Short mmCIF file of C-alpha atoms in Angstrom, two decimals:
data_model
loop_
_atom_site.label_atom_id
_atom_site.label_comp_id
_atom_site.label_asym_id
_atom_site.label_seq_id
_atom_site.Cartn_x
_atom_site.Cartn_y
_atom_site.Cartn_z
CA MET A 299 41.82 54.87 12.46
CA ALA A 300 41.00 52.35 9.81
CA ARG A 301 41.61 48.73 10.72
CA LYS A 302 44.07 46.92 8.47
CA LEU A 303 42.46 44.16 6.40
CA THR A 304 44.54 40.99 6.77
CA LEU A 305 44.07 37.43 5.52
CA SER A 306 43.41 36.23 9.05
CA THR A 307 40.71 38.87 9.45
CA VAL A 308 39.02 37.71 6.26
CA ARG A 309 39.18 34.10 7.40
CA ARG A 310 37.60 34.96 10.75
CA ALA A 311 34.85 36.97 9.03
CA VAL A 312 34.09 34.16 6.58
CA GLY A 313 34.08 31.67 9.42
CA TYR A 314 31.67 33.77 11.48
CA THR A 315 29.43 34.27 8.43
CA THR A 316 29.47 30.61 7.45
CA GLY A 317 28.79 29.54 11.00
CA ALA A 318 25.94 32.00 11.34
CA GLY A 319 24.55 30.91 7.98
CA ALA A 320 24.74 27.24 8.92
CA ALA A 321 23.11 27.93 12.28
CA GLY A 322 20.43 30.05 10.64
CA GLY A 323 19.86 27.38 8.00
CA ALA A 324 19.53 24.70 10.67
CA VAL A 325 17.03 26.83 12.60
CA THR A 326 15.04 27.51 9.43
CA PHE A 327 15.11 23.80 8.50
CA ALA A 328 13.92 22.79 11.97
CA TYR A 329 11.16 25.41 11.92
CA LEU A 330 9.86 24.35 8.50
CA TYR A 331 10.08 20.67 9.43
CA GLN A 332 7.96 21.26 12.52
CA THR A 333 5.42 23.70 11.05
CA GLU A 334 5.05 22.83 7.34
CA PRO A 335 3.58 19.35 6.72
CA GLY A 336 4.54 19.50 3.03
CA PHE A 337 8.18 20.30 3.82
CA GLU A 338 8.34 17.60 6.47
CA ARG A 339 6.91 15.01 4.03
CA SER A 340 9.41 16.04 1.34
CA VAL A 341 12.30 15.54 3.75
CA ARG A 342 11.02 12.11 4.76
CA PHE A 343 10.41 11.13 1.12
CA TRP A 344 13.89 12.06 -0.11
CA GLY A 345 15.49 10.65 3.00
CA ARG A 346 14.04 7.24 2.08
CA THR A 347 14.33 7.36 -1.71
CA ALA A 348 17.62 9.20 -2.33
CA PRO A 349 19.79 6.16 -1.47
CA ILE A 350 17.70 4.02 -3.84
CA VAL A 351 18.02 6.54 -6.67
CA ALA A 352 21.77 6.83 -6.03
CA HIS A 353 22.14 3.05 -6.31
CA TYR A 354 20.37 3.05 -9.70
CA PHE A 355 22.68 5.81 -10.94
CA LEU A 356 25.72 3.88 -9.69
CA GLU A 357 24.66 0.70 -11.50
CA ARG A 358 24.02 2.68 -14.68
CA ALA A 359 27.53 4.14 -14.49
CA LEU A 360 29.04 0.70 -13.85
CA SER A 361 27.32 -0.71 -16.94
CA ARG A 362 29.49 1.64 -19.07
CA GLY A 363 26.91 2.09 -21.80
CA ASP A 364 26.18 -1.64 -22.23
CA ASP A 365 22.35 -1.75 -22.47
CA ILE A 366 22.08 -5.48 -21.77
CA ASP A 367 24.29 -5.23 -18.69
CA ARG A 368 22.40 -2.15 -17.46
CA GLU A 369 19.03 -3.91 -17.77
CA ALA A 370 20.34 -6.95 -15.92
CA ARG A 371 21.60 -4.70 -13.13
CA TYR A 372 18.27 -2.84 -13.06
CA LEU A 373 16.31 -6.08 -12.76
CA ARG A 374 18.25 -6.97 -9.61
CA LEU A 375 17.60 -3.50 -8.20
CA HIS A 376 13.86 -3.72 -9.05
CA ASP A 377 13.54 -6.93 -7.04
CA ARG A 378 15.57 -5.47 -4.19
CA TYR A 379 13.92 -2.07 -3.87
CA ALA A 380 10.29 -2.61 -4.92
CA PRO A 381 9.24 -3.76 -1.41
CA ALA A 382 11.04 -0.74 0.08
CA ALA A 383 9.20 1.56 -2.34
CA ARG A 384 5.88 0.10 -1.20
CA GLU A 385 6.86 0.66 2.43
CA VAL A 386 7.64 4.32 1.70
CA VAL A 387 4.21 4.72 0.08
CA GLU A 388 2.48 3.01 3.01
CA GLU A 389 4.31 5.26 5.47
CA LEU A 390 3.58 8.57 3.73
CA ARG A 391 0.19 7.67 2.13
CA GLY A 392 -1.58 10.71 0.62
CA MET A 393 -1.02 11.14 -3.10
CA PHE A 394 1.72 8.51 -3.05
CA VAL A 395 -0.90 5.78 -2.56
CA LYS A 396 -3.10 7.11 -5.36
CA VAL A 397 -0.22 7.38 -7.84
CA ALA A 398 1.23 3.99 -6.90
CA GLN A 399 -2.16 2.32 -7.41
CA VAL A 400 -2.42 3.86 -10.87
CA MET A 401 1.15 2.76 -11.63
CA SER A 402 0.27 -0.80 -10.64
CA VAL A 403 -1.79 -1.16 -13.83
CA ARG A 404 0.47 0.86 -16.16
CA PRO A 405 2.97 -1.66 -17.61
CA GLU A 406 4.08 0.80 -20.26
CA VAL A 407 6.02 2.87 -17.71
CA VAL A 408 6.50 0.81 -14.52
CA PRO A 409 8.62 -2.37 -14.10
CA LEU A 410 6.80 -5.53 -13.06
CA ALA A 411 8.48 -5.85 -9.65
CA TYR A 412 7.16 -2.42 -8.64
CA ARG A 413 3.69 -3.08 -10.09
CA THR A 414 3.49 -6.32 -8.12
CA GLU A 415 4.29 -4.53 -4.85
CA PHE A 416 1.99 -1.57 -5.54
CA ARG A 417 -0.94 -3.94 -6.06
CA LYS A 418 -0.80 -4.69 -2.32
CA LEU A 419 -1.63 -1.12 -1.31
CA GLN A 420 -4.85 -0.17 0.49
CA ASP A 421 -6.37 3.30 0.25
CA LYS A 422 -7.61 3.81 3.80
CA ALA A 423 -7.10 6.76 6.10
CA PRO A 424 -7.81 7.35 9.80
CA PRO A 425 -10.11 10.26 10.72
CA VAL A 426 -8.67 13.56 11.91
CA ARG A 427 -9.45 14.74 15.46
CA TRP A 428 -12.43 17.06 15.86
CA GLU A 429 -10.71 20.35 16.70
CA PRO A 430 -9.19 21.14 13.25
CA ILE A 431 -12.47 20.09 11.62
CA ARG A 432 -14.42 22.49 13.86
CA GLU A 433 -11.99 25.29 13.03
CA ALA A 434 -12.34 24.62 9.29
CA LEU A 435 -16.15 24.65 9.54
CA GLU A 436 -16.23 27.92 11.46
CA ARG A 437 -13.69 29.59 9.17
CA ASP A 438 -15.45 28.69 5.92
CA LEU A 439 -19.07 28.98 7.09
CA GLY A 440 -18.40 32.16 9.07
CA ALA A 441 -19.94 31.34 12.44
CA PRO A 442 -19.49 29.03 15.46
CA VAL A 443 -20.77 25.50 14.81
CA GLY A 444 -23.21 25.90 17.72
CA LYS A 445 -24.91 28.75 15.89
CA ILE A 446 -24.90 27.09 12.45
CA PHE A 447 -26.18 23.64 13.37
CA ASP A 448 -28.84 22.35 15.72
CA GLU A 449 -26.67 19.28 16.25
CA ILE A 450 -23.41 17.92 14.85
CA ASP A 451 -21.86 14.50 15.35
CA GLU A 452 -18.16 14.84 16.08
CA VAL A 453 -17.59 11.21 15.00
CA PRO A 454 -17.32 11.23 11.19
CA LEU A 455 -19.55 9.17 8.92
CA GLY A 456 -16.44 8.40 6.88
CA ALA A 457 -12.87 9.55 6.35
CA ALA A 458 -10.64 9.70 3.27
CA SER A 459 -7.14 10.92 2.48
CA ILE A 460 -8.09 14.61 2.13
CA GLY A 461 -11.27 15.06 4.19
CA GLN A 462 -14.12 13.56 6.18
CA ALA A 463 -17.92 13.84 6.44
CA HIS A 464 -20.09 14.57 9.50
CA HIS A 465 -23.80 14.13 10.12
CA VAL A 466 -25.59 17.32 11.22
CA ILE A 467 -29.06 18.64 11.98
CA TRP A 468 -29.51 21.98 10.21
CA LYS A 469 -32.74 23.98 10.51
CA GLY A 470 -34.53 20.85 11.62
CA ARG A 471 -33.40 18.65 8.71
CA GLU A 472 -30.73 15.98 8.51
CA ALA A 473 -27.72 16.90 6.41
CA VAL A 474 -24.07 16.07 5.84
CA VAL A 475 -21.06 18.38 5.75
CA LYS A 476 -17.91 17.21 3.98
CA VAL A 477 -14.83 19.02 5.30
CA GLN A 478 -11.37 19.12 3.73
CA TYR A 479 -8.40 18.78 6.05
CA PRO A 480 -6.56 22.11 6.50
CA ASP A 481 -3.19 20.86 5.18
CA SER A 482 -4.45 18.62 2.35
CA ALA A 483 -3.54 20.98 -0.51
CA SER A 484 0.01 21.66 0.66
CA MET A 485 0.65 18.00 1.38
CA LEU A 486 -0.63 16.75 -1.99
CA TRP A 487 1.31 19.43 -3.85
CA ALA A 488 4.47 18.49 -1.93
CA ASP A 489 3.83 14.83 -2.78
CA PHE A 490 3.45 15.67 -6.47
CA ARG A 491 6.68 17.67 -6.57
CA CYS A 492 8.54 14.81 -4.88
CA LEU A 493 7.19 12.31 -7.40
CA GLN A 494 7.90 14.66 -10.28
CA GLY A 495 11.50 15.05 -9.16
CA LEU A 496 11.93 11.31 -8.68
CA LEU A 497 10.55 10.42 -12.11
CA TRP A 498 12.62 13.17 -13.74
CA LEU A 499 15.67 11.43 -12.34
CA VAL A 500 14.82 7.77 -12.96
CA SER A 501 11.99 7.51 -15.50
CA PRO A 502 11.27 10.64 -17.59
CA ASP A 503 8.93 8.63 -19.84
CA ALA A 504 6.52 8.34 -16.90
CA LEU A 505 6.19 12.11 -16.40
CA PRO A 506 3.22 12.50 -18.81
CA MET A 507 1.37 9.77 -16.89
CA LEU A 508 2.10 11.54 -13.60
CA SER A 509 0.79 14.81 -15.03
CA GLN A 510 -2.43 13.05 -16.07
CA VAL A 511 -2.84 11.56 -12.61
CA TRP A 512 -2.15 14.91 -10.93
CA GLU A 513 -4.61 16.71 -13.20
CA GLN A 514 -7.35 14.28 -12.20
CA PHE A 515 -6.57 13.85 -8.50
CA ALA A 516 -6.03 17.58 -8.00
CA THR A 517 -9.73 17.98 -8.77
CA GLU A 518 -10.43 16.26 -5.44
CA LEU A 519 -8.98 19.32 -3.72
CA ASP A 520 -11.39 21.63 -5.55
CA TYR A 521 -14.48 21.43 -3.36
CA ALA A 522 -16.18 24.13 -5.42
CA ALA A 523 -15.87 21.86 -8.47
CA GLU A 524 -17.08 18.85 -6.47
CA ALA A 525 -20.10 20.83 -5.27
CA LEU A 526 -20.84 21.62 -8.94
CA ASN A 527 -20.46 17.90 -9.78
CA LEU A 528 -22.95 17.07 -7.03
CA ARG A 529 -25.44 19.64 -8.31
CA ASP A 530 -25.15 18.54 -11.95
CA LEU A 531 -25.59 14.84 -11.21
CA HIS A 532 -28.47 15.52 -8.80
CA VAL A 533 -30.27 17.50 -11.52
CA ALA A 534 -29.43 14.91 -14.23
CA PHE A 535 -30.85 11.95 -12.31
CA GLU A 536 -33.88 13.90 -11.12
CA ALA A 537 -34.65 14.62 -14.80
CA ALA A 538 -34.18 11.01 -16.00
CA PRO A 539 -37.46 9.06 -16.05
CA GLU A 540 -35.50 5.80 -16.41
CA PHE A 541 -34.16 6.25 -12.88
CA ALA A 542 -37.09 7.94 -11.15
CA GLY A 543 -37.62 6.32 -7.74
CA ARG A 544 -34.57 4.12 -8.30
CA ILE A 545 -31.42 6.27 -8.11
CA CYS A 546 -30.88 9.14 -5.68
CA VAL A 547 -28.10 11.74 -5.55
CA PRO A 548 -27.99 14.03 -2.47
CA GLU A 549 -29.43 17.50 -2.90
CA PRO A 550 -26.76 20.20 -2.55
CA ILE A 551 -27.19 22.77 0.23
CA PRO A 552 -25.65 26.08 -0.96
CA GLU A 553 -25.90 27.66 2.50
CA LEU A 554 -23.55 24.99 3.87
CA THR A 555 -21.15 25.05 0.92
CA SER A 556 -18.22 27.43 1.05
CA GLY A 557 -14.44 27.14 0.71
CA ASN A 558 -13.43 23.66 1.82
CA VAL A 559 -16.88 22.61 3.04
CA ILE A 560 -19.66 20.96 1.02
CA GLY A 561 -23.20 20.66 2.43
CA MET A 562 -25.73 18.15 1.13
CA GLY A 563 -28.83 16.27 2.13
CA TYR A 564 -28.45 13.17 4.26
CA LEU A 565 -29.22 9.77 2.70
CA PRO A 566 -30.04 7.11 5.31
CA GLY A 567 -29.16 3.47 4.89
CA PRO A 568 -26.21 1.07 4.96
CA LYS A 569 -23.44 1.08 2.42
CA LEU A 570 -23.47 -1.53 -0.31
CA GLU A 571 -20.13 -2.58 1.14
CA THR A 572 -21.88 -4.02 4.21
CA ALA A 573 -24.16 -6.27 2.15
CA LEU A 574 -21.36 -7.44 -0.14
CA ARG A 575 -19.07 -8.20 2.78
CA ALA A 576 -21.79 -10.43 4.27
CA ARG A 577 -22.19 -12.08 0.88
CA LEU A 578 -18.47 -12.86 0.63
CA GLU A 579 -18.39 -14.22 4.16
CA ALA A 580 -21.24 -16.57 3.22
CA LEU A 581 -19.11 -17.75 0.30
CA GLY A 582 -16.18 -18.38 2.63
CA VAL A 583 -14.10 -15.48 1.28
CA ASP A 584 -12.15 -13.65 3.97
CA VAL A 585 -11.88 -9.94 3.16
CA GLY A 586 -10.09 -9.25 6.43
CA SER A 587 -9.86 -5.78 7.93
CA GLN A 588 -9.58 -3.97 4.61
CA SER A 589 -12.56 -2.16 3.14
CA MET A 590 -14.55 -3.71 0.32
CA GLY A 591 -13.31 -0.95 -1.96
CA ASP A 592 -9.70 -1.85 -1.17
CA TRP A 593 -10.44 -5.55 -1.54
CA LEU A 594 -12.08 -5.08 -4.93
CA ALA A 595 -9.24 -2.86 -6.08
CA SER A 596 -6.73 -5.51 -5.05
CA GLN A 597 -8.73 -8.17 -6.91
CA GLN A 598 -8.72 -5.91 -9.96
CA ARG A 599 -4.97 -5.41 -9.74
CA HIS A 600 -4.20 -9.08 -8.94
CA GLY A 601 -6.67 -10.40 -11.49
CA LEU A 602 -6.61 -9.28 -15.08
CA ALA A 603 -3.62 -6.99 -14.62
CA ALA A 604 -1.57 -9.78 -13.06
CA GLU A 605 -2.68 -12.17 -15.80
CA MET A 606 -1.54 -9.68 -18.42
CA ASP A 607 1.79 -9.28 -16.65
CA GLY A 608 2.23 -13.03 -16.59
CA ALA A 609 1.45 -13.18 -20.27
CA GLY A 610 4.24 -10.73 -20.85
CA GLN A 611 2.27 -7.75 -22.04
CA ASP A 612 5.48 -5.81 -21.97
CA ALA A 613 7.93 -7.88 -23.93
CA SER A 614 10.95 -5.79 -23.06
CA ALA A 615 12.95 -6.60 -19.96
CA SER A 616 13.23 -2.97 -19.05
CA SER A 617 9.47 -2.50 -18.83
CA ALA A 618 8.21 -5.90 -17.78
CA GLY A 619 10.81 -6.41 -15.13
CA ARG A 620 11.46 -9.98 -16.35
CA PRO A 621 13.51 -11.06 -19.39
CA GLY A 622 11.23 -12.03 -22.24
CA GLY A 623 8.10 -11.20 -20.27
CA GLU A 624 8.35 -14.03 -17.76
CA ALA A 625 5.48 -14.61 -15.40
CA SER A 626 5.32 -12.60 -12.22
CA SER A 627 6.97 -14.06 -9.15
CA GLU A 628 3.89 -13.11 -7.17
CA GLU A 629 2.51 -15.95 -5.07
CA PRO A 630 -0.42 -17.81 -6.66
CA GLY A 631 -2.36 -17.40 -3.43
CA ARG A 632 -2.48 -13.65 -3.94
CA ALA A 633 -4.25 -13.90 -7.29
CA SER A 634 -7.85 -12.79 -7.59
CA TRP A 635 -10.19 -15.23 -5.87
CA TRP A 636 -12.53 -15.53 -8.85
CA TRP A 637 -9.55 -15.88 -11.16
CA ARG A 638 -8.77 -19.15 -9.40
CA LEU A 639 -12.02 -20.89 -10.35
CA GLY A 640 -11.63 -24.57 -11.06
CA ARG A 641 -10.22 -24.45 -14.58
CA SER A 642 -11.15 -28.03 -15.41
CA ALA A 643 -14.81 -27.26 -14.60
CA VAL A 644 -14.67 -24.12 -16.70
CA ARG A 645 -13.24 -26.02 -19.68
CA LEU A 646 -15.87 -28.73 -19.32
CA LEU A 647 -18.98 -26.65 -18.65
CA GLY A 648 -18.15 -23.10 -19.67
CA LEU A 649 -17.57 -20.14 -17.37
CA ASP A 650 -21.13 -18.81 -17.38
CA LEU A 651 -22.57 -22.22 -16.44
CA VAL A 652 -20.05 -22.65 -13.62
CA LEU A 653 -20.97 -19.21 -12.30
CA TRP A 654 -24.69 -20.03 -12.59
CA LEU A 655 -24.21 -23.26 -10.60
CA ALA A 656 -22.26 -21.42 -7.91
CA ARG A 657 -24.88 -18.68 -7.81
CA SER A 658 -27.74 -21.17 -7.53
CA ALA A 659 -26.07 -23.06 -4.70
CA SER A 660 -25.40 -19.82 -2.84
CA ASP A 661 -28.97 -18.64 -3.38
CA LEU A 662 -30.34 -21.88 -1.95
CA LYS A 663 -28.11 -21.43 1.09
CA SER A 664 -29.34 -17.87 1.68
CA SER A 665 -32.98 -18.44 0.60
CA GLY A 666 -32.42 -16.40 -2.57
CA GLY A 667 -33.99 -13.10 -1.55
CA PRO A 668 -31.07 -10.84 -0.57
CA ASN A 669 -28.85 -12.08 -3.39
CA GLY A 670 -31.50 -11.42 -6.02
CA GLU A 671 -31.95 -7.91 -4.66
CA LEU A 672 -28.20 -7.30 -4.74
CA ARG A 673 -27.95 -8.48 -8.34
CA SER A 674 -30.75 -6.12 -9.36
CA THR A 675 -28.95 -3.32 -7.53
CA LEU A 676 -25.68 -3.97 -9.34
CA ARG A 677 -27.31 -4.17 -12.76
CA LEU A 678 -29.05 -0.89 -12.01
CA LEU A 679 -25.68 0.64 -11.08
CA LEU A 680 -24.18 -0.57 -14.35
CA ASP A 681 -27.03 0.99 -16.27
CA ALA A 682 -26.82 4.24 -14.32
CA HIS A 683 -23.12 4.64 -15.07
CA GLY A 684 -23.75 4.08 -18.77
CA TYR A 685 -26.27 6.91 -18.56
CA GLN A 686 -23.72 9.06 -16.73
CA LEU A 687 -21.04 8.39 -19.33
CA PHE A 688 -23.11 9.53 -22.29
CA PHE A 689 -25.99 11.69 -21.06
CA CYS A 690 -24.78 13.47 -17.94
CA PRO A 691 -22.46 16.50 -17.92
CA LEU A 692 -19.92 14.25 -16.17
CA PHE A 693 -19.45 10.69 -14.93
CA ASN A 694 -18.16 9.36 -11.62
CA ALA A 695 -15.12 7.11 -12.02
CA ASP A 696 -15.10 5.89 -8.41
CA PRO A 697 -18.17 3.67 -7.92
CA HIS A 698 -16.71 1.57 -5.12
CA PRO A 699 -19.21 0.04 -2.64
CA GLY A 700 -18.37 2.56 0.08
CA ASN A 701 -19.86 5.29 -2.13
CA ILE A 702 -23.14 3.45 -2.74
CA LEU A 703 -25.99 3.43 -0.21
CA MET A 704 -29.01 1.13 0.02
CA LEU A 705 -31.88 3.39 1.15
CA PRO A 706 -34.80 2.02 3.21
CA ASP A 707 -37.30 2.86 0.46
CA GLY A 708 -35.45 0.67 -2.07
CA ARG A 709 -33.61 3.45 -3.89
CA ILE A 710 -29.87 3.42 -4.46
CA GLY A 711 -27.95 6.44 -3.18
CA LEU A 712 -24.80 7.68 -4.91
CA ILE A 713 -22.33 9.83 -2.97
CA ASP A 714 -18.79 11.27 -3.25
CA PHE A 715 -18.11 12.94 -6.58
CA GLY A 716 -14.48 14.03 -6.30
CA GLN A 717 -13.30 11.59 -8.98
CA CYS A 718 -15.45 12.79 -11.88
CA ARG A 719 -14.61 13.52 -15.49
CA ARG A 720 -16.34 15.92 -17.88
CA LEU A 721 -16.07 14.57 -21.40
CA VAL A 722 -15.97 16.67 -24.55
CA THR A 723 -18.02 15.56 -27.57
CA GLU A 724 -15.06 13.90 -29.29
CA GLU A 725 -14.27 11.81 -26.21
CA LYS A 726 -17.88 10.65 -25.86
CA ALA A 727 -18.03 9.80 -29.55
CA GLY A 728 -14.83 7.74 -29.34
CA LEU A 729 -16.03 5.82 -26.29
CA ALA A 730 -19.46 5.25 -27.83
CA ARG A 731 -17.99 3.74 -31.01
CA LEU A 732 -15.59 1.64 -28.92
CA ILE A 733 -18.36 0.26 -26.69
CA LEU A 734 -20.48 -0.71 -29.71
CA ALA A 735 -17.50 -2.34 -31.43
CA ILE A 736 -16.73 -4.43 -28.32
CA ALA A 737 -20.35 -5.63 -28.11
CA ARG A 738 -20.20 -7.13 -31.64
CA PRO A 739 -19.39 -10.87 -31.99
CA PRO A 740 -15.73 -11.47 -32.84
CA SER A 741 -14.80 -11.88 -36.50
CA PRO A 742 -11.89 -10.66 -38.65
CA ASP A 743 -13.88 -7.62 -39.82
CA ALA A 744 -15.23 -6.91 -36.31
CA ASP A 745 -11.73 -7.20 -34.86
CA GLU A 746 -10.34 -4.68 -37.33
CA GLN A 747 -13.19 -2.27 -36.59
CA LEU A 748 -12.59 -2.70 -32.86
CA ALA A 749 -8.84 -2.06 -33.21
CA ALA A 750 -9.55 1.09 -35.22
CA ALA A 751 -12.14 2.27 -32.66
CA PHE A 752 -9.66 1.71 -29.81
CA GLU A 753 -7.00 3.75 -31.60
CA ALA A 754 -9.55 6.47 -32.30
CA THR A 755 -9.93 7.05 -28.54
CA GLY A 756 -6.28 8.11 -28.42
CA VAL A 757 -4.75 4.80 -27.32
CA ARG A 758 -1.34 4.10 -28.84
CA THR A 759 0.76 0.94 -28.77
CA LYS A 760 4.39 0.41 -29.64
CA HIS A 761 3.76 -1.67 -32.78
CA GLY A 762 0.08 -1.06 -33.59
CA ASP A 763 -0.61 -4.81 -33.66
CA ARG A 764 -4.23 -5.31 -34.78
CA GLN A 765 -4.93 -8.48 -32.78
CA TYR A 766 -3.55 -6.86 -29.64
CA LEU A 767 -5.64 -3.74 -30.22
CA ALA A 768 -8.76 -5.90 -30.64
CA LEU A 769 -8.09 -8.06 -27.56
CA LEU A 770 -7.24 -5.38 -25.01
CA PRO A 771 -10.57 -3.46 -25.06
CA ARG A 772 -12.44 -6.76 -24.72
CA LEU A 773 -10.37 -7.52 -21.64
CA MET A 774 -11.30 -4.08 -20.31
CA PHE A 775 -15.03 -3.85 -21.02
CA SER A 776 -16.43 -7.26 -21.99
CA ARG A 777 -17.52 -10.18 -19.81
CA VAL A 778 -14.82 -12.53 -18.52
CA GLN A 779 -14.21 -15.33 -21.03
CA ALA A 780 -13.21 -18.87 -20.08
CA GLU A 781 -10.18 -18.76 -22.37
CA TRP A 782 -8.83 -15.77 -20.45
CA LEU A 783 -8.30 -18.04 -17.46
CA GLU A 784 -5.69 -19.90 -19.49
CA THR A 785 -2.63 -17.67 -19.56
CA GLY A 786 -1.28 -19.42 -22.64
CA ASN A 787 -4.29 -18.34 -24.70
CA LEU A 788 -3.47 -14.67 -24.08
CA LYS A 789 0.29 -14.86 -24.10
CA GLU A 790 0.82 -15.14 -27.84
CA VAL A 791 -1.19 -11.99 -28.57
CA LEU A 792 -0.11 -9.96 -25.55
CA LEU A 793 3.57 -10.57 -26.25
CA ARG A 794 3.27 -8.82 -29.58
CA ASP A 795 2.76 -5.28 -28.36
CA ARG A 796 2.42 -2.95 -25.40
CA VAL A 797 0.54 0.24 -24.60
CA VAL A 798 2.60 3.43 -24.74
CA GLU A 799 -0.24 5.95 -24.36
CA MET A 800 -3.75 5.75 -22.92
CA PRO A 801 -5.76 8.98 -22.44
CA ILE A 802 -7.01 9.65 -18.93
CA HIS A 803 -10.70 9.54 -19.97
CA VAL A 804 -10.19 5.98 -21.27
CA VAL A 805 -8.36 5.00 -18.08
CA MET A 806 -11.21 6.38 -15.97
CA ALA A 807 -13.90 4.69 -18.04
CA TYR A 808 -11.97 1.44 -17.66
CA ARG A 809 -11.64 1.97 -13.90
CA THR A 810 -15.42 2.46 -13.66
CA ALA A 811 -16.09 -0.63 -15.75
CA VAL A 812 -13.71 -2.92 -13.91
CA LEU A 813 -14.99 -1.87 -10.47
CA LEU A 814 -18.60 -2.49 -11.49
CA ARG A 815 -17.75 -5.78 -13.17
CA GLY A 816 -15.89 -6.84 -10.02
CA LEU A 817 -18.94 -6.06 -7.88
CA CYS A 818 -21.05 -8.27 -10.13
CA LEU A 819 -18.54 -11.12 -10.02
CA VAL A 820 -18.86 -11.12 -6.22
CA LEU A 821 -22.43 -12.34 -6.87
CA GLN A 822 -21.32 -14.78 -9.60
CA GLU A 823 -22.73 -12.45 -12.27
CA ASN A 824 -20.50 -12.42 -15.36
CA VAL A 825 -21.61 -9.22 -17.08
CA SER A 826 -20.43 -7.41 -20.19
CA VAL A 827 -20.11 -3.71 -19.42
CA ALA A 828 -20.03 -3.01 -23.15
CA GLU A 829 -23.36 -4.76 -23.72
CA THR A 830 -24.97 -2.90 -20.80
CA TRP A 831 -23.66 0.48 -21.93
CA GLY A 832 -24.29 -0.26 -25.63
CA PRO A 833 -27.89 1.04 -25.76
CA TRP A 834 -26.80 4.33 -24.17
CA ALA A 835 -23.90 4.61 -26.63
CA GLN A 836 -26.21 3.88 -29.57
CA LYS A 837 -28.78 6.40 -28.38
CA TRP A 838 -26.12 9.10 -27.91
CA LEU A 839 -24.70 8.55 -31.42
CA HIS A 840 -28.22 8.64 -32.86
CA GLU A 841 -28.89 11.99 -31.15
CA ASN A 842 -25.46 13.33 -32.16
CA PRO A 843 -25.11 12.16 -35.78
CA ILE A 844 -22.21 14.46 -36.64
CA ALA A 845 -20.16 13.07 -33.75
CA GLY A 846 -20.91 9.55 -34.90
CA VAL A 847 -19.41 10.08 -38.34
#
């Protein structure tokens, strides 16, 4: 006999179904949270950021379409939530740190309060325990580690956000295996989707920048591409007579390269970071527990970038985070150490003379030898990266001192090629013309040529101001000028315009230049990257005349 369908029956059925669905959903949620690192990170991210986003939406609604009122409300929220945003990044790390560090020098899309907080970030990561590394090695190389290697050191040589490197003995020779963490890809992809969703809600104009960053950082996950980078740079430097016996790139080992493992020859010797840290300690500069790479990056972000913020590079309150481009509220003590040179001495003697006096005094204190060797090393590194930029299939945009080794035989070893860029002919031509234009002495005609060369690389500003377009590339690639230490001298020009688009190859060339220039300033060497790279740019244009037109 058929059962009569009543309203109460339907209600009970819906209740049972809803209850079962909720229970099943809770079980599924708990399972994914415990077993999927990407899902767990997404939950943590939105749990921390959703209330912040909701507050911005509320203030926008309360402004009732009044742009001035909305910006005033936003400024208060920027100051309130920027420290919390930094704390979220520090907690989750991964791609969030990388993107936040890029944002810290992108005034065209990120308010000043957030840039100021993001400049405090350090890109360090603890090593992963041995067991998942062993499993990854055996899975990708197809045999137990005891059968593949004569010996393997379970303590890593170094660790980064997506992998770590181990010293091994393989067929009687020393080698290194770089192993990607098993969950790196899913975690970085989850991080990207979280950031994409956040920017879609609060700052759609920043989405193109995020896509550029993802495109570049995603290459770090492609160990096959990194192995190819290693091979190409090894071959390029082996074939360059200018660097024979001076620069060394590890030889790839194809038998130890598969999947998420890269095998290469072992280069003995301390990192450049060790020598530079000792140099800074002798100068009385306390780097603290952070790595030299992190310290230099923070100096970069607190130095020129902070000076440009203070000058009001972004004249709009919505972008600069201060009405009329007011100076940053960042404490003076956090500014770059070299940026705080005695300004009266600089005005009286000139910056280069002040640096020479400081260098001479330091050399006398340390008997001169080690410092002279370090300066030669850094000038060689500058030259080698100019060669990479124009005559190698690719260039490495991450020359921090942890990736540079000082070999016992006097050679310089270059390692870690995840952050590389392969330039097409048009990009090389644009950078070559820009570098040569920067190296010319300033004059009205030279400034106009420099502004045009900067635009030709793909850089766009809001107003196309010629003086601004001539000043900015000098700030990026030239030697530090005494007048730059006086904020007022920059403010008038920098208030006129702001960058709205900068291609990723220009950003990466700038990153390379500013890291190398920072290394030289540690030794009181005020170098012009443009002048050092100029001969390589000129030679490339001479050998590629069509591109130089």
